[in-house]
Amino acid sequence: MIEVVQVIDTQHENRIGKIYQSIFSKASKYHNKNYEAKYKEIIFKDIIFHENHDFIKKYEVNVLPTTLFFKDNELVFKKEGIMATNHILHILEEI
């Protein structure tokens, strides 16, 4: 199973965070529409920064947004800052 995790801050939302939430949502919807048959076991989810201190510490999340890609519960790729929709989808194809 593959998980794509977006770390967000709901207490101090800013323009960049809102833009990236839109991009992340677009990647999820695109995946569900076009790739679901091929890559069924991909889950897109949000982790809220201030509610998940252990997760934040374990994966050394210092920048928001941060996107983490897990395969079989192992971190395989981490990107701090905004990613384009195509970049997210490209990484999924490579995993």
C-alpha positions as a LaTeX table, in Angstrom:
\begin{tabular}{lrrr}
\hline
Residue & $x$ (\AA) & $y$ (\AA) & $z$ (\AA) \\
\hline
Met1 & 0.00 & 0.00 & 0.00 \\
Ile2 & 1.13 & 3.54 & $-0.76$ \\
Glu3 & 0.19 & 6.56 & 1.35 \\
Val4 & 0.67 & 10.16 & 0.29 \\
Val5 & 0.59 & 12.39 & 3.35 \\
Gln6 & 0.24 & 16.15 & 3.32 \\
Val7 & 1.25 & 17.86 & 6.58 \\
Ile8 & $-0.83$ & 20.98 & 7.09 \\
Asp9 & $-1.35$ & 23.68 & 9.70 \\
Thr10 & $-5.01$ & 24.43 & 10.39 \\
Gln11 & $-4.28$ & 26.94 & 13.15 \\
His12 & $-2.22$ & 29.34 & 11.05 \\
Glu13 & $-3.54$ & 28.94 & 7.53 \\
Asn14 & $-1.89$ & 31.05 & 4.88 \\
Arg15 & $-2.17$ & 31.53 & 1.15 \\
Ile16 & 0.54 & 29.01 & 0.27 \\
Gly17 & $-1.07$ & 26.37 & 2.48 \\
Lys18 & $-4.45$ & 26.92 & 0.83 \\
Ile19 & $-2.90$ & 26.75 & $-2.64$ \\
Tyr20 & $-1.14$ & 23.51 & $-1.82$ \\
Gln21 & $-4.27$ & 21.97 & $-0.34$ \\
Ser22 & $-5.92$ & 22.64 & $-3.70$ \\
Ile23 & $-2.99$ & 21.06 & $-5.59$ \\
Phe24 & $-2.97$ & 18.02 & $-3.30$ \\
Ser25 & $-6.72$ & 17.59 & $-3.72$ \\
Lys26 & $-6.36$ & 17.87 & $-7.49$ \\
Ala27 & $-3.68$ & 15.14 & $-7.52$ \\
Ser28 & $-5.91$ & 12.90 & $-5.41$ \\
Lys29 & $-8.93$ & 13.43 & $-7.67$ \\
Tyr30 & $-6.84$ & 12.93 & $-10.81$ \\
His31 & $-5.46$ & 9.69 & $-9.39$ \\
Asn32 & $-8.91$ & 8.43 & $-8.45$ \\
Lys33 & $-10.27$ & 9.22 & $-11.90$ \\
Asn34 & $-7.38$ & 7.99 & $-14.06$ \\
Tyr35 & $-5.22$ & 5.54 & $-12.12$ \\
Glu36 & $-7.41$ & 3.86 & $-9.55$ \\
Ala37 & $-7.67$ & 0.62 & $-11.54$ \\
Lys38 & $-3.89$ & 0.41 & $-11.90$ \\
Tyr39 & $-2.87$ & 1.68 & $-8.45$ \\
Lys40 & $-5.77$ & 0.75 & $-6.18$ \\
Glu41 & $-3.89$ & 0.87 & $-2.93$ \\
Ile42 & $-2.93$ & 4.53 & $-2.84$ \\
Ile43 & $-4.33$ & 6.65 & $-0.03$ \\
Phe44 & $-4.10$ & 10.44 & 0.11 \\
Lys45 & $-4.45$ & 11.92 & 3.58 \\
Asp46 & $-3.79$ & 14.99 & 5.70 \\
Ile47 & $-1.86$ & 15.14 & 8.94 \\
Ile48 & $-2.52$ & 18.22 & 11.05 \\
Phe49 & 0.77 & 19.66 & 12.27 \\
His50 & $-0.24$ & 20.75 & 15.79 \\
Glu51 & $-2.18$ & 17.53 & 16.54 \\
Asn52 & 0.50 & 14.98 & 15.61 \\
His53 & 3.69 & 15.86 & 17.48 \\
Asp54 & 5.10 & 12.31 & 17.43 \\
Phe55 & 4.65 & 12.02 & 13.66 \\
Ile56 & 6.17 & 15.49 & 13.11 \\
Lys57 & 9.19 & 14.64 & 15.26 \\
Lys58 & 9.70 & 11.16 & 13.81 \\
Tyr59 & 9.75 & 12.40 & 10.21 \\
Glu60 & 11.49 & 15.71 & 10.99 \\
Val61 & 8.83 & 17.94 & 9.49 \\
Asn62 & 10.16 & 21.50 & 9.72 \\
Val63 & 8.47 & 23.20 & 6.76 \\
Leu64 & 4.82 & 23.47 & 5.84 \\
Pro65 & 3.55 & 22.15 & 3.63 \\
Thr66 & 5.51 & 18.89 & 3.58 \\
Thr67 & 4.51 & 15.85 & 1.55 \\
Leu68 & 5.61 & 12.36 & 2.52 \\
Phe69 & 5.28 & 9.21 & 0.43 \\
Phe70 & 5.13 & 5.87 & 2.20 \\
Lys71 & 5.26 & 2.42 & 0.67 \\
Asp72 & 4.33 & $-0.46$ & 2.96 \\
Asn73 & 4.63 & 1.93 & 5.94 \\
Glu74 & 8.21 & 2.94 & 5.04 \\
Leu75 & 9.04 & 6.53 & 4.10 \\
Val76 & 10.35 & 6.50 & 0.53 \\
Phe77 & 10.23 & 10.20 & $-0.41$ \\
Lys78 & 9.83 & 13.49 & 1.43 \\
Lys79 & 9.39 & 16.93 & $-0.11$ \\
Glu80 & 9.26 & 20.15 & 1.85 \\
Gly81 & 7.31 & 22.98 & 0.24 \\
Ile82 & 4.84 & 23.01 & $-2.60$ \\
Met83 & 4.83 & 20.30 & $-5.25$ \\
Ala84 & 3.09 & 20.48 & $-8.63$ \\
Thr85 & 0.29 & 18.01 & $-9.31$ \\
Asn86 & 2.36 & 16.37 & $-12.04$ \\
His87 & 5.30 & 15.96 & $-9.68$ \\
Ile88 & 3.11 & 14.15 & $-7.13$ \\
Leu89 & 1.75 & 11.84 & $-9.84$ \\
His90 & 5.24 & 11.23 & $-11.26$ \\
Ile91 & 6.57 & 10.15 & $-7.86$ \\
Leu92 & 3.63 & 7.77 & $-7.47$ \\
Glu93 & 4.52 & 6.16 & $-10.78$ \\
Glu94 & 8.15 & 5.75 & $-9.65$ \\
Ile95 & 7.37 & 4.15 & $-6.30$ \\
\hline
\end{tabular}
